[in-house]
GROMACS .gro file of C-alpha atoms in nm:
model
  452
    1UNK     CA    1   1.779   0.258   2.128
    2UNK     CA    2   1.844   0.231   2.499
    3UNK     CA    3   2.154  -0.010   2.583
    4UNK     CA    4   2.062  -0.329   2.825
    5UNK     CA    5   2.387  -0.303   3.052
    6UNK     CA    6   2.337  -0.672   3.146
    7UNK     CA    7   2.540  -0.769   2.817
    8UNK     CA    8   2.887  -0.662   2.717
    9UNK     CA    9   2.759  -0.565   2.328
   10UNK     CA   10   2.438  -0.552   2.219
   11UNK     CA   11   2.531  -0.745   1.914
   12UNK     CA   12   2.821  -1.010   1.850
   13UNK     CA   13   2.891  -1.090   1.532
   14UNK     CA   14   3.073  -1.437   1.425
   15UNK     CA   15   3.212  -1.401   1.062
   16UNK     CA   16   3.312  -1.050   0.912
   17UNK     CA   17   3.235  -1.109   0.552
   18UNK     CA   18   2.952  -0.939   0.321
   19UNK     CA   19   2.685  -1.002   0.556
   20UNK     CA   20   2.834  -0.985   0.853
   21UNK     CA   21   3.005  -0.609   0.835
   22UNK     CA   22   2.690  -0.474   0.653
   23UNK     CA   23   2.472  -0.599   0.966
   24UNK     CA   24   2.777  -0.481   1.223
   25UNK     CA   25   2.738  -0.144   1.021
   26UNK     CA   26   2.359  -0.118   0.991
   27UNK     CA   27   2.295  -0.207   1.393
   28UNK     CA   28   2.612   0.027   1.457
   29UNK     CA   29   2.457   0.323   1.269
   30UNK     CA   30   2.120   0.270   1.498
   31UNK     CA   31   2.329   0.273   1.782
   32UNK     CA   32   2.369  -0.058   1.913
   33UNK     CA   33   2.734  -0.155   2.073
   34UNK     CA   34   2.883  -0.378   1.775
   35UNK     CA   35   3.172  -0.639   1.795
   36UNK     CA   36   3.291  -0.846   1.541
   37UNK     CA   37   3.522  -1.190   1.544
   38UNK     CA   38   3.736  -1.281   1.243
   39UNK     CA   39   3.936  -1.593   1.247
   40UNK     CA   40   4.143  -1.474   0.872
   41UNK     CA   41   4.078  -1.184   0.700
   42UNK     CA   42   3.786  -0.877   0.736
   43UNK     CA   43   3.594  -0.950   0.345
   44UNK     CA   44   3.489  -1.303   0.379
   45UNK     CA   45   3.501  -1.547   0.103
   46UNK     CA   46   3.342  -1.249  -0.187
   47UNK     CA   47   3.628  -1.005  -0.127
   48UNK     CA   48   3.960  -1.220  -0.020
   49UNK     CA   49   3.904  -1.601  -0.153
   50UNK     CA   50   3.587  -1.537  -0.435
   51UNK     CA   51   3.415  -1.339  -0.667
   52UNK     CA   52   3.658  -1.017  -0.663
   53UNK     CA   53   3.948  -1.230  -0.717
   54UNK     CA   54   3.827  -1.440  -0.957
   55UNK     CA   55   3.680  -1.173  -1.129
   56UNK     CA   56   4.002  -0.977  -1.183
   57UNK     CA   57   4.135  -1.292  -1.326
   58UNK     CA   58   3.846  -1.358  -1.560
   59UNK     CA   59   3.981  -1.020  -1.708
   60UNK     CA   60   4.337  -1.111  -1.705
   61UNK     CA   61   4.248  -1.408  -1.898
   62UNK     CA   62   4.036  -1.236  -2.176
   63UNK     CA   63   4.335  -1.049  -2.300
   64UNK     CA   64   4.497  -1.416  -2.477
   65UNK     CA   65   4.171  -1.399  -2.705
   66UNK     CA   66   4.178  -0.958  -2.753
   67UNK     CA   67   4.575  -1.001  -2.881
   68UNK     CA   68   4.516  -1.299  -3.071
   69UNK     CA   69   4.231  -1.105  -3.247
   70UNK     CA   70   4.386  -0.774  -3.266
   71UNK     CA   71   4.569  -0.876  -3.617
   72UNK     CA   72   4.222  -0.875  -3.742
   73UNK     CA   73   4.132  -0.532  -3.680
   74UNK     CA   74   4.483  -0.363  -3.790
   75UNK     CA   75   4.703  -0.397  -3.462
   76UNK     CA   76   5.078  -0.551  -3.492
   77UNK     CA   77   5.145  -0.722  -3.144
   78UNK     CA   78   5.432  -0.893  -3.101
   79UNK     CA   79   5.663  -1.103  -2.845
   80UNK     CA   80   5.350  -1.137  -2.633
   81UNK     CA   81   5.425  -1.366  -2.319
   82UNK     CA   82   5.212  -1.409  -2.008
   83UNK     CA   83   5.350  -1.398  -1.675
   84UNK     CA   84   5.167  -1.549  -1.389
   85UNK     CA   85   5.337  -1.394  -1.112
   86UNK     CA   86   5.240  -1.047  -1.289
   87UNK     CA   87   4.869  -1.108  -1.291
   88UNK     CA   88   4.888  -1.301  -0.928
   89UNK     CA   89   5.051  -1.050  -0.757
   90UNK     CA   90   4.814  -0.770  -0.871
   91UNK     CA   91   4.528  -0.958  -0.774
   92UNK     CA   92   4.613  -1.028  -0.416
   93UNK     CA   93   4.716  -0.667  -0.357
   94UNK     CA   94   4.374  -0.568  -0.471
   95UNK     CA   95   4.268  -0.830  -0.182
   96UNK     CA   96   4.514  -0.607   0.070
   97UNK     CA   97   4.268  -0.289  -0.042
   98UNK     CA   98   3.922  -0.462  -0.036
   99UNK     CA   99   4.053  -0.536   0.321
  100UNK     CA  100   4.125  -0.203   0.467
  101UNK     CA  101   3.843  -0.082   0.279
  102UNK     CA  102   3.577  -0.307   0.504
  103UNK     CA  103   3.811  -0.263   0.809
  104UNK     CA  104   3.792   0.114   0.753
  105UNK     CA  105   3.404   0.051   0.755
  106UNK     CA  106   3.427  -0.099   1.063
  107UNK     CA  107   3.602   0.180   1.256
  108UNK     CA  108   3.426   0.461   1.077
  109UNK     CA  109   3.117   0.292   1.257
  110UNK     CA  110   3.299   0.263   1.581
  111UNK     CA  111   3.243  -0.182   1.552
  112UNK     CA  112   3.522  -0.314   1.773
  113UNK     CA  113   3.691  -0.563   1.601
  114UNK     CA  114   3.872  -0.912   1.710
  115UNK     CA  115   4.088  -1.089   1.495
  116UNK     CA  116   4.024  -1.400   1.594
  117UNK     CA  117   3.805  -1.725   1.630
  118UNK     CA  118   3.475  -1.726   1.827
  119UNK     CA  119   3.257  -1.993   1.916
  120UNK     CA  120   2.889  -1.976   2.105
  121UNK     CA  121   2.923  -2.087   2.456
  122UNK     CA  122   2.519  -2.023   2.511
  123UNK     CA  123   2.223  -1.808   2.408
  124UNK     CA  124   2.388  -1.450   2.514
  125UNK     CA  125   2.770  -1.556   2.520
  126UNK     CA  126   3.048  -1.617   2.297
  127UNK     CA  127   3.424  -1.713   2.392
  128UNK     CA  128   3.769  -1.572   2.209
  129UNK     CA  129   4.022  -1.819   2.042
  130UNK     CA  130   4.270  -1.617   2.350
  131UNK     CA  131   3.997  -1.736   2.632
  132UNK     CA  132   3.844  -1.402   2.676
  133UNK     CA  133   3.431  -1.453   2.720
  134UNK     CA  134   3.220  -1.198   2.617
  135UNK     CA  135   2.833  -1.170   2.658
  136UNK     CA  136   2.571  -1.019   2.355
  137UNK     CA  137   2.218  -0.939   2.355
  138UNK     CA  138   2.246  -1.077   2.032
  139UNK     CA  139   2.467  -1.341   1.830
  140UNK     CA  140   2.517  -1.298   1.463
  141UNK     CA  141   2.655  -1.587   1.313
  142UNK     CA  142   2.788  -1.514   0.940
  143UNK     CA  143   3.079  -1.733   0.895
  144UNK     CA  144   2.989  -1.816   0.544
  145UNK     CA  145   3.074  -2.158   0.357
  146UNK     CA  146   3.400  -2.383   0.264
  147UNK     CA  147   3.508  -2.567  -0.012
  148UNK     CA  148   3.423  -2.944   0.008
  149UNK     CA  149   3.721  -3.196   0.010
  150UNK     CA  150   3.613  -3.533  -0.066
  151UNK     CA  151   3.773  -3.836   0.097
  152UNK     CA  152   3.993  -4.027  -0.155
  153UNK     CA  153   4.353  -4.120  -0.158
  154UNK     CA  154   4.601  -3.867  -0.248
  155UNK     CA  155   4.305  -3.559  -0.166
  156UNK     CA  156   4.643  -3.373   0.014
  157UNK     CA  157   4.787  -3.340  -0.302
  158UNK     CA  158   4.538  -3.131  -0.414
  159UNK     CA  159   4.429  -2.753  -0.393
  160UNK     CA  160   4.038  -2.571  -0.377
  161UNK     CA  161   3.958  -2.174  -0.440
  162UNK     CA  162   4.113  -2.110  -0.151
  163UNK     CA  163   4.486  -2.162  -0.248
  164UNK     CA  164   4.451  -2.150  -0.646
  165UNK     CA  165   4.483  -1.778  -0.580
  166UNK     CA  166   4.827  -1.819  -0.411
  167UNK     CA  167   4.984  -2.112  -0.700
  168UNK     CA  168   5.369  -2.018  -0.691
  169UNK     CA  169   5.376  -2.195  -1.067
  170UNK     CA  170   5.141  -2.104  -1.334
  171UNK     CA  171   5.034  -2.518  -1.427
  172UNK     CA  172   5.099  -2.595  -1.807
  173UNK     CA  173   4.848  -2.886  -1.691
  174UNK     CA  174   4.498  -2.871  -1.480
  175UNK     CA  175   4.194  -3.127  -1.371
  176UNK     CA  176   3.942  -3.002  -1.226
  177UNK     CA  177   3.719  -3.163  -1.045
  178UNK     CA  178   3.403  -3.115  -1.050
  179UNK     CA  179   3.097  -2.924  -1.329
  180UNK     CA  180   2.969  -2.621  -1.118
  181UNK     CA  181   2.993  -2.269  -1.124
  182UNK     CA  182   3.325  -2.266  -0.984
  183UNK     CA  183   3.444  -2.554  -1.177
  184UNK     CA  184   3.371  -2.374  -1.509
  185UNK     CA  185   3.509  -2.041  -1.430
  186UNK     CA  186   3.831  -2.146  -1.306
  187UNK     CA  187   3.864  -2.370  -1.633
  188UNK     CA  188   3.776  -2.108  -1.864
  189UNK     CA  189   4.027  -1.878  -1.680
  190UNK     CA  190   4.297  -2.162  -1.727
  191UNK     CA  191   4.197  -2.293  -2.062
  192UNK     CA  192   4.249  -1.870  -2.201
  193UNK     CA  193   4.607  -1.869  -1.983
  194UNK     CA  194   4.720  -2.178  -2.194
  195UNK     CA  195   4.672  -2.434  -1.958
  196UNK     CA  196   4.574  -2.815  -2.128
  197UNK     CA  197   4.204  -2.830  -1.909
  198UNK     CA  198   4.063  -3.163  -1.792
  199UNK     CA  199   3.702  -3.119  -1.630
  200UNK     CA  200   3.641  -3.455  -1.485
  201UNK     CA  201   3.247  -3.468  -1.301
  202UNK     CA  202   3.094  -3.756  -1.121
  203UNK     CA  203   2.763  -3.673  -1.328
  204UNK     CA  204   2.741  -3.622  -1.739
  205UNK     CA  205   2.592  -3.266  -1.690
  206UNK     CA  206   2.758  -2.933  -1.605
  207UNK     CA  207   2.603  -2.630  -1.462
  208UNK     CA  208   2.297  -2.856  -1.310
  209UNK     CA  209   2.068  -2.510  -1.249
  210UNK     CA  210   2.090  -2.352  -1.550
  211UNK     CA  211   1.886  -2.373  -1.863
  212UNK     CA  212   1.986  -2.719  -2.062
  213UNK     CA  213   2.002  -2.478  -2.373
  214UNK     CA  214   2.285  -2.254  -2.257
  215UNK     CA  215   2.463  -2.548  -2.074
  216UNK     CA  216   2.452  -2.684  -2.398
  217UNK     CA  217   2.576  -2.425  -2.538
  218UNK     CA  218   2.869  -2.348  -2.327
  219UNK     CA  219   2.999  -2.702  -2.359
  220UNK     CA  220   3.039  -2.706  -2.725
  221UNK     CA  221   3.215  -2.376  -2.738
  222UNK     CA  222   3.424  -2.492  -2.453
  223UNK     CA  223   3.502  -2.819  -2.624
  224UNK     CA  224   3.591  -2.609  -2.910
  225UNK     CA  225   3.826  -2.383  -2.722
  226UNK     CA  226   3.999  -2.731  -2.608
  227UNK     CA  227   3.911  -2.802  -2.267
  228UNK     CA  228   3.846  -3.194  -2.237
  229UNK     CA  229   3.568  -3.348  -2.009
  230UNK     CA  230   3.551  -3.668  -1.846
  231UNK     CA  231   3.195  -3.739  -1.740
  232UNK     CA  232   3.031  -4.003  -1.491
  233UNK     CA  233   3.425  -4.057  -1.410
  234UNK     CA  234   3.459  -4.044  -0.996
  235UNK     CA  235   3.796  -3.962  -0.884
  236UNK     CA  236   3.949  -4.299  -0.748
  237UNK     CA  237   4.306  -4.150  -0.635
  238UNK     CA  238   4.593  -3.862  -0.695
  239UNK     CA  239   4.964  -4.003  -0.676
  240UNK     CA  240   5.212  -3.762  -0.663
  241UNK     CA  241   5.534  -3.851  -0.868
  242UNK     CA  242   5.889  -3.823  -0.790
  243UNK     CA  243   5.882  -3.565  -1.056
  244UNK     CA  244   5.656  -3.356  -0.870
  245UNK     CA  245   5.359  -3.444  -1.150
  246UNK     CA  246   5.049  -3.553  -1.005
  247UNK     CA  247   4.855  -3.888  -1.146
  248UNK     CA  248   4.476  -3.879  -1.166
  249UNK     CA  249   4.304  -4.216  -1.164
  250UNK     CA  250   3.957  -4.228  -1.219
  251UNK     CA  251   3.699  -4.514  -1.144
  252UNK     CA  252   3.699  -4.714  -1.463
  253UNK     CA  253   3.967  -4.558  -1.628
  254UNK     CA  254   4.283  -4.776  -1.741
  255UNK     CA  255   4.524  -4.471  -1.782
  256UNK     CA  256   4.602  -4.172  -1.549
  257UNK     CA  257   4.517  -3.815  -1.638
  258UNK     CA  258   4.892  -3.639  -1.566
  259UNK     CA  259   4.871  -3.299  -1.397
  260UNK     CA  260   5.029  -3.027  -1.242
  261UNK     CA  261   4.758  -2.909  -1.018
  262UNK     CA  262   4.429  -3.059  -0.953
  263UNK     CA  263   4.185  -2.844  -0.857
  264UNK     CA  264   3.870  -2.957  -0.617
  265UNK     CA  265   3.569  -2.779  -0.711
  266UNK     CA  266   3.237  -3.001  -0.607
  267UNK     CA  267   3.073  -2.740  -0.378
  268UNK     CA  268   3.110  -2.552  -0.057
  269UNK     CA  269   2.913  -2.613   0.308
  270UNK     CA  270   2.807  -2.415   0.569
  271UNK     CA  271   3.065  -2.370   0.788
  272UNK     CA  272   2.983  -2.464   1.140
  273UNK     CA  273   3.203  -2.719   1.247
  274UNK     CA  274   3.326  -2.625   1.578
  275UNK     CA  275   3.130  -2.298   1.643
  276UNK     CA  276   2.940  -2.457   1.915
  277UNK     CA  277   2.603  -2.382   1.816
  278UNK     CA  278   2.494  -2.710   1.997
  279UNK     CA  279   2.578  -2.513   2.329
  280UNK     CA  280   2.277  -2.307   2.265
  281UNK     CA  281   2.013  -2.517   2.112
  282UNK     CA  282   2.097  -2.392   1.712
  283UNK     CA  283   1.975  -2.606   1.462
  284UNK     CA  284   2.154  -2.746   1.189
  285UNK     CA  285   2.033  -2.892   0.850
  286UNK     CA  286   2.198  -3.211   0.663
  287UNK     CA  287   2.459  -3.033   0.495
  288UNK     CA  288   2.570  -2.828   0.855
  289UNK     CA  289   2.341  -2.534   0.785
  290UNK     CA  290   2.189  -2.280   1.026
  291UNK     CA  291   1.820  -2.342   1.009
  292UNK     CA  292   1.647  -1.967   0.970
  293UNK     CA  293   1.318  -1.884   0.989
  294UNK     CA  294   1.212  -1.547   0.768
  295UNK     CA  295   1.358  -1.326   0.969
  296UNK     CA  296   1.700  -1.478   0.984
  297UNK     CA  297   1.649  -1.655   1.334
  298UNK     CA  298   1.738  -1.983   1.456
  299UNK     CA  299   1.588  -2.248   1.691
  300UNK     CA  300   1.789  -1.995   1.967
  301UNK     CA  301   1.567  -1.675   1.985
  302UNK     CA  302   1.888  -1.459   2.050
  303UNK     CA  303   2.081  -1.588   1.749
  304UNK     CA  304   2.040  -1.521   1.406
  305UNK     CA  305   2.224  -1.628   1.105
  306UNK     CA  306   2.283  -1.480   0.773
  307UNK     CA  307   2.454  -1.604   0.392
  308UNK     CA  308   2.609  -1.876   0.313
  309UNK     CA  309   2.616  -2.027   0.646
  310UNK     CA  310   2.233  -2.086   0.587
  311UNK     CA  311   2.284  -2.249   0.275
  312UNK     CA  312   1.961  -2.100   0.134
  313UNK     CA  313   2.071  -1.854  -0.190
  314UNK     CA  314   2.514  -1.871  -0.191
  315UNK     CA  315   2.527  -1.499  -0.361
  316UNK     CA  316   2.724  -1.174  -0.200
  317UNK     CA  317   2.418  -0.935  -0.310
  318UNK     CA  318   2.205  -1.178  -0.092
  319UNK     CA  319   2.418  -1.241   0.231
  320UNK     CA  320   2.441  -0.813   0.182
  321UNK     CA  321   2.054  -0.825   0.217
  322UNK     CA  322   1.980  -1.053   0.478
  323UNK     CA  323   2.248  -0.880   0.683
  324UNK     CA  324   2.087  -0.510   0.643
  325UNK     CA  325   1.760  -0.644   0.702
  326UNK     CA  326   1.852  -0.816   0.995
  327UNK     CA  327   2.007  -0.489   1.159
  328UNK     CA  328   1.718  -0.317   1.044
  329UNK     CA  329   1.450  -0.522   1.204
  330UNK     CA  330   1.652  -0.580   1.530
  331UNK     CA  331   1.795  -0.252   1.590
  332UNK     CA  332   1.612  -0.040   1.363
  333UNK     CA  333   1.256  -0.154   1.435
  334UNK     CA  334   1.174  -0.173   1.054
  335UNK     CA  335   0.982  -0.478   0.924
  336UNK     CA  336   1.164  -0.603   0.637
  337UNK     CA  337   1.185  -0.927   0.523
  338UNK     CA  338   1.391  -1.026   0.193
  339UNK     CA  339   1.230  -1.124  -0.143
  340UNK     CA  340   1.381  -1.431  -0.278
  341UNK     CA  341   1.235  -1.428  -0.611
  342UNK     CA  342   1.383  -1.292  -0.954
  343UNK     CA  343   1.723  -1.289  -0.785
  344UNK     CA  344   1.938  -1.292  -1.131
  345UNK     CA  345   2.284  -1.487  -1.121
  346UNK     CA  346   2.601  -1.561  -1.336
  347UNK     CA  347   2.861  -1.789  -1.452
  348UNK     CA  348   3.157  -1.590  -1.575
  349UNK     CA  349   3.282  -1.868  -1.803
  350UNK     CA  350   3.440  -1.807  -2.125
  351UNK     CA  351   3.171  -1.727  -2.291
  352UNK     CA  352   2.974  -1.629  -1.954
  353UNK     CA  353   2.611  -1.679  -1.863
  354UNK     CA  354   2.331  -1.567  -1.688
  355UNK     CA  355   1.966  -1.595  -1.644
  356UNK     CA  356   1.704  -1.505  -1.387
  357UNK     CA  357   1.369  -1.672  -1.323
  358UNK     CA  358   1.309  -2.028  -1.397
  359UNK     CA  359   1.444  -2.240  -1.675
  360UNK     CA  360   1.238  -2.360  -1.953
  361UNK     CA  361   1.175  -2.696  -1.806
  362UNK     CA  362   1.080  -2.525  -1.429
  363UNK     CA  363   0.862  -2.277  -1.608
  364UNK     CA  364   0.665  -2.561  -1.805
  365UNK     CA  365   0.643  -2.766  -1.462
  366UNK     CA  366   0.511  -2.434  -1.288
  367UNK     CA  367   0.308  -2.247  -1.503
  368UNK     CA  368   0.187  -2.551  -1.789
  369UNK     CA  369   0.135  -2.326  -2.096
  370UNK     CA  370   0.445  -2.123  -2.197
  371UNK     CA  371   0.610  -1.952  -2.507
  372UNK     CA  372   0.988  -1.945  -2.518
  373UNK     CA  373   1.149  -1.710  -2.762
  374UNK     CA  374   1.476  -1.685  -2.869
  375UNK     CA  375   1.790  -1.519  -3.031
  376UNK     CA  376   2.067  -1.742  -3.195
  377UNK     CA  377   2.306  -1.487  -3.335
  378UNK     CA  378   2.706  -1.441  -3.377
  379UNK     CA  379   2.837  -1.159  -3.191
  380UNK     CA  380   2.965  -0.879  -3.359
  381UNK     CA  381   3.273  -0.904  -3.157
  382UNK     CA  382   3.363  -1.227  -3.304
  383UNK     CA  383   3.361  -1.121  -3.654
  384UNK     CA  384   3.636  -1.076  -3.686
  385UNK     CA  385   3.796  -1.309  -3.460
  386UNK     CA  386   3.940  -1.688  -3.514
  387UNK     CA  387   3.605  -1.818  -3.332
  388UNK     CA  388   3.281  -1.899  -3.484
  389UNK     CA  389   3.087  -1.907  -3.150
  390UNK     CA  390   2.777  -1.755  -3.120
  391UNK     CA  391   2.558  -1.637  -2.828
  392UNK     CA  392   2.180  -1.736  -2.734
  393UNK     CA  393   1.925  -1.558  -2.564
  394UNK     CA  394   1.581  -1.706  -2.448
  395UNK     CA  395   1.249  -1.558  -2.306
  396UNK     CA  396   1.067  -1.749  -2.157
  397UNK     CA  397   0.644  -1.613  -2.120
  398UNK     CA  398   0.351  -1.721  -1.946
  399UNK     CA  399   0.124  -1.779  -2.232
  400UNK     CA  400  -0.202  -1.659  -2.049
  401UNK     CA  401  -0.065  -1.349  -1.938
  402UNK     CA  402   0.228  -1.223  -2.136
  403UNK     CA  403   0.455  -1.154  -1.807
  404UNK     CA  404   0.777  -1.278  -1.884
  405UNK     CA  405   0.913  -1.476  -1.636
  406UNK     CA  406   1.271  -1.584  -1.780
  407UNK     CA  407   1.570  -1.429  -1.961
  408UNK     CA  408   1.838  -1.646  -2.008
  409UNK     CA  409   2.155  -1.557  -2.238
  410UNK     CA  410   2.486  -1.667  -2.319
  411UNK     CA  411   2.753  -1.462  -2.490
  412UNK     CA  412   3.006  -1.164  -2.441
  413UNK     CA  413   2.920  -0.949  -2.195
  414UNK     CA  414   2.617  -1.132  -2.090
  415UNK     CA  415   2.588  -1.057  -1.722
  416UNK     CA  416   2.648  -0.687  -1.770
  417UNK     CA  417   2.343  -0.741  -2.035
  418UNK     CA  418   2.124  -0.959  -1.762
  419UNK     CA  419   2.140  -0.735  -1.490
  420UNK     CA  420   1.919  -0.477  -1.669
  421UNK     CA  421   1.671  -0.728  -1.785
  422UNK     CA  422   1.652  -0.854  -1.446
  423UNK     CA  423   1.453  -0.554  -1.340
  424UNK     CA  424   1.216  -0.557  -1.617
  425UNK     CA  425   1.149  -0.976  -1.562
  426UNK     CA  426   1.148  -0.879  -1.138
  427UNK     CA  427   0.898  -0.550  -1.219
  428UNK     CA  428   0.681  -0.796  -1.359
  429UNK     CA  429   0.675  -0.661  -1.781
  430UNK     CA  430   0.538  -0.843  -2.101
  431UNK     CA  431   0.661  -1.009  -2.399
  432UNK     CA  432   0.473  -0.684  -2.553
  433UNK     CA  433   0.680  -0.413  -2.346
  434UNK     CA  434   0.971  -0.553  -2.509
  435UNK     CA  435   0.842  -0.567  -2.808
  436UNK     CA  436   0.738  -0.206  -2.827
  437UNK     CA  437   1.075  -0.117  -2.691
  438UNK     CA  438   1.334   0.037  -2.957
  439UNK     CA  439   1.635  -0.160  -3.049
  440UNK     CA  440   1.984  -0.029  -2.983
  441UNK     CA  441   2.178  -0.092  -3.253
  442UNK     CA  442   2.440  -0.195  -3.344
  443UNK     CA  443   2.448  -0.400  -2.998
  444UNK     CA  444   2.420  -0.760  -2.890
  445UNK     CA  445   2.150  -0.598  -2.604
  446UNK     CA  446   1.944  -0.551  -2.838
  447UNK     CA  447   1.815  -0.891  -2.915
  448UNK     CA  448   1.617  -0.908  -2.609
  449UNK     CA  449   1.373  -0.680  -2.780
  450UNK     CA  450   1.410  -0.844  -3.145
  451UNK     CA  451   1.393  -1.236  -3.012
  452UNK     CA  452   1.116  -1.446  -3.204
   0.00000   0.00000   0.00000
């Protein structure tokens, strides 16, 4: 591509997470002059405050349920503790690596970097937290989203994702507030750690986008492992004691829920508070997102946006997409556009989830005549543990056709599982492929081609 010399950098981008380093990458490698502005850390939310974190202490947490059934299967384990500083520690330097590792990526492609806050001055310009201005062809913006912090008394006494990775304390006592995604993961993780787990929600239904049966599901095993809800219970206020313990009054409650931590988890918006979009003419949506058209462009011909910060699909793979295609189309005259259907997703709760395509009740609204099929079984795993919990799989079929347009499971392993099926549901296969498809056995797989 020829270089317009009128601009400083063909491309500026705002935000150096997934999206935002592929696209710096992707235009770099078709030779466009690439900068990039981070305000914290080179990873974005995924990679420093998110998934990869959490992740790694989803499997830290598993181990309280492999040692306690270990006895079962012939192993002696004793004087077992947990130490929270341990498992904290390792995480966080695995954060340090994930960070080189995309600021490597960055200087491998020759991206000049700046550490440090940006904000859109006008179509074609940008200016640096230290003054400096800089002009762009192009403006990226991928600064991602932020954890919401509702307004009630005492909300300074409590933490979101972004500091529950940094707790100096492991808490013998946790609310968490809030029925999402991140809600459940973060109590499953605390709940297997030995934490007492309080999951207080505004509404009486967790996991709003998933299929009722699995939510279902998850809450009675949940229940089981202890962890205590408190539906349709709005938080009223936190009061921090003299001991250090925090109170949690709810609306309508007489007593206070006592807690060492309480942990915020009702969503995250678009971050775009202070970027100065206004300046050029961006915009924004109800909740503060960048309004995009197909192509990732805003209102602003010269800026684009991409991931979270458009509020459309909140999912690394996605924000990964949007950015490559974006680079592609600008710099690499390709004519991509992304495919938002099929795209499979997980909960990694304890049990996890997953499912991609509609739920039951979305496919009956949608399509009218459907079959749903199913698999109610008890994993082989937990045959020999303390827990009687079994998993659940569903198809669900267009009954004129035979595609299937669903799988949704819950159980061990379950997104590992999904991720496979996904392709089969996304290539577009029928109730009969699977059906003609040999089982693997012995495997909890293999109900997907046994369900009824």
């Amino acid at each position: 591509m020829t270089d317009d010399a009128n601009y400083d950098y063909d491309l500026f981008v705002i935000g150096a997470g997934s999206g935002g380093v592929r696209a710096s990458r992707v235009a770099a490698s078709h030779g466009a002059r690439v900068a990039v502005a981070e305000e914290f850390r080179v990873g974005g939310t995924c990679v420093i405050r998110g998934c990869v974190p959490k992740k790694l202490l989803v499997y830290g947490s598993h181990f309280a349920e492999e040692l306690q059934d270990a006895a079962n299967y012939g192993w002696t384990v004793e004087n077992t503790k947990f130490d929270w500083p341990t498992l904290r520690d390792a995480v966080l330097r695995d954060v340090d690596r994930l960070n080189a590792a995309y600021t490597s990526t960055l200087e491998t492609h020759k991206v000049e970097r700046f550490l440090e806050r940006a904000v859109v001055t006008g179509p074609h310009s940008v200016r640096l937290a230290s003054g400096r201005e800089i002009t762009a062809k192009h403006i990226l913006v991928s600064t991602g989203a932020w954890p919401v912090m509702p307004e009630f008394e005492g909300a300074e006494h409590c933490i979101t994702s972004n500091e529950v990775f940094h707790l100096e304390k492991f808490p013998r006592r946790v609310v968490i507030s809030g029925a999402g995604y991140i809600a459940m993961e973060f109590a499953g993780i605390f709940n297997a750690l030995g934490s007492h787990v309080t999951v207080v929600n505004r509404s009486e239904t967790i996991l709003r986008s998933y299929d009722e049966a699995l939510r279902d599901r998850l809450l009675q095993i949940t229940m089981a492992r202890g962890i205590q809800y408190r539906f349709n219970c709005p938080f009223e206020k936190v009061v921090k004691r003299d001991d250090g313990l925090l109170e949690v009054w709810l609306k309508g409650q007489i007593d206070p829920i006592l807690a060492d931590q309480v942990l915020i988890a009702t969503g995250r918006r678009p971050k775009t508070d202070g970027l100065g979009l206004e300046t050029a003419g961006v915009k924004l949506g109800q909740s503060g997102e960048i309004l995009v058209d197909d192509h990732a462009q805003t209102s602003c011909p010269s800026i684009s946006a991409v991931g979270d910060v458009t509020n459309r699909v909140q999912l690394t793979p996605v924000a990964i997409r949007e950015g490559q295609a974006f680079a592609d189309r600008v710099f690499g005259g390709k004519h991509v556009t992304i495919d938002y259907s099929c795209i499979p997703s997980a909960v990694f709760s304890q049990p996890p989830l997953a499912g991609v395509g509609p739920t039951e009740g979305q496919a009956r609204n949608k399509y009218g005549s459907i079959k749903v099929y199913s698999s109610d079984f008890r994993p082989m795993k937990n045959i020999f543990g303390h827990r009687p919990e079994r998993g659940l799989y569903k198809m669900i079929v267009d009954a004129a056709t035979d595609r299937v347009l669903a799988i949704h499971m819950i159980g061990p392993e379950a997104p590992e599982i999904l991720q496979a099926a996904a392709i089969a549901v996304k290539a577009g296969l029928t109730k009969a492929d699977f059906d003609a498809t040999v089982a693997l056995h012995p495997s909890m797989a293999e109900e997907l081609v046994l369900m009824k």
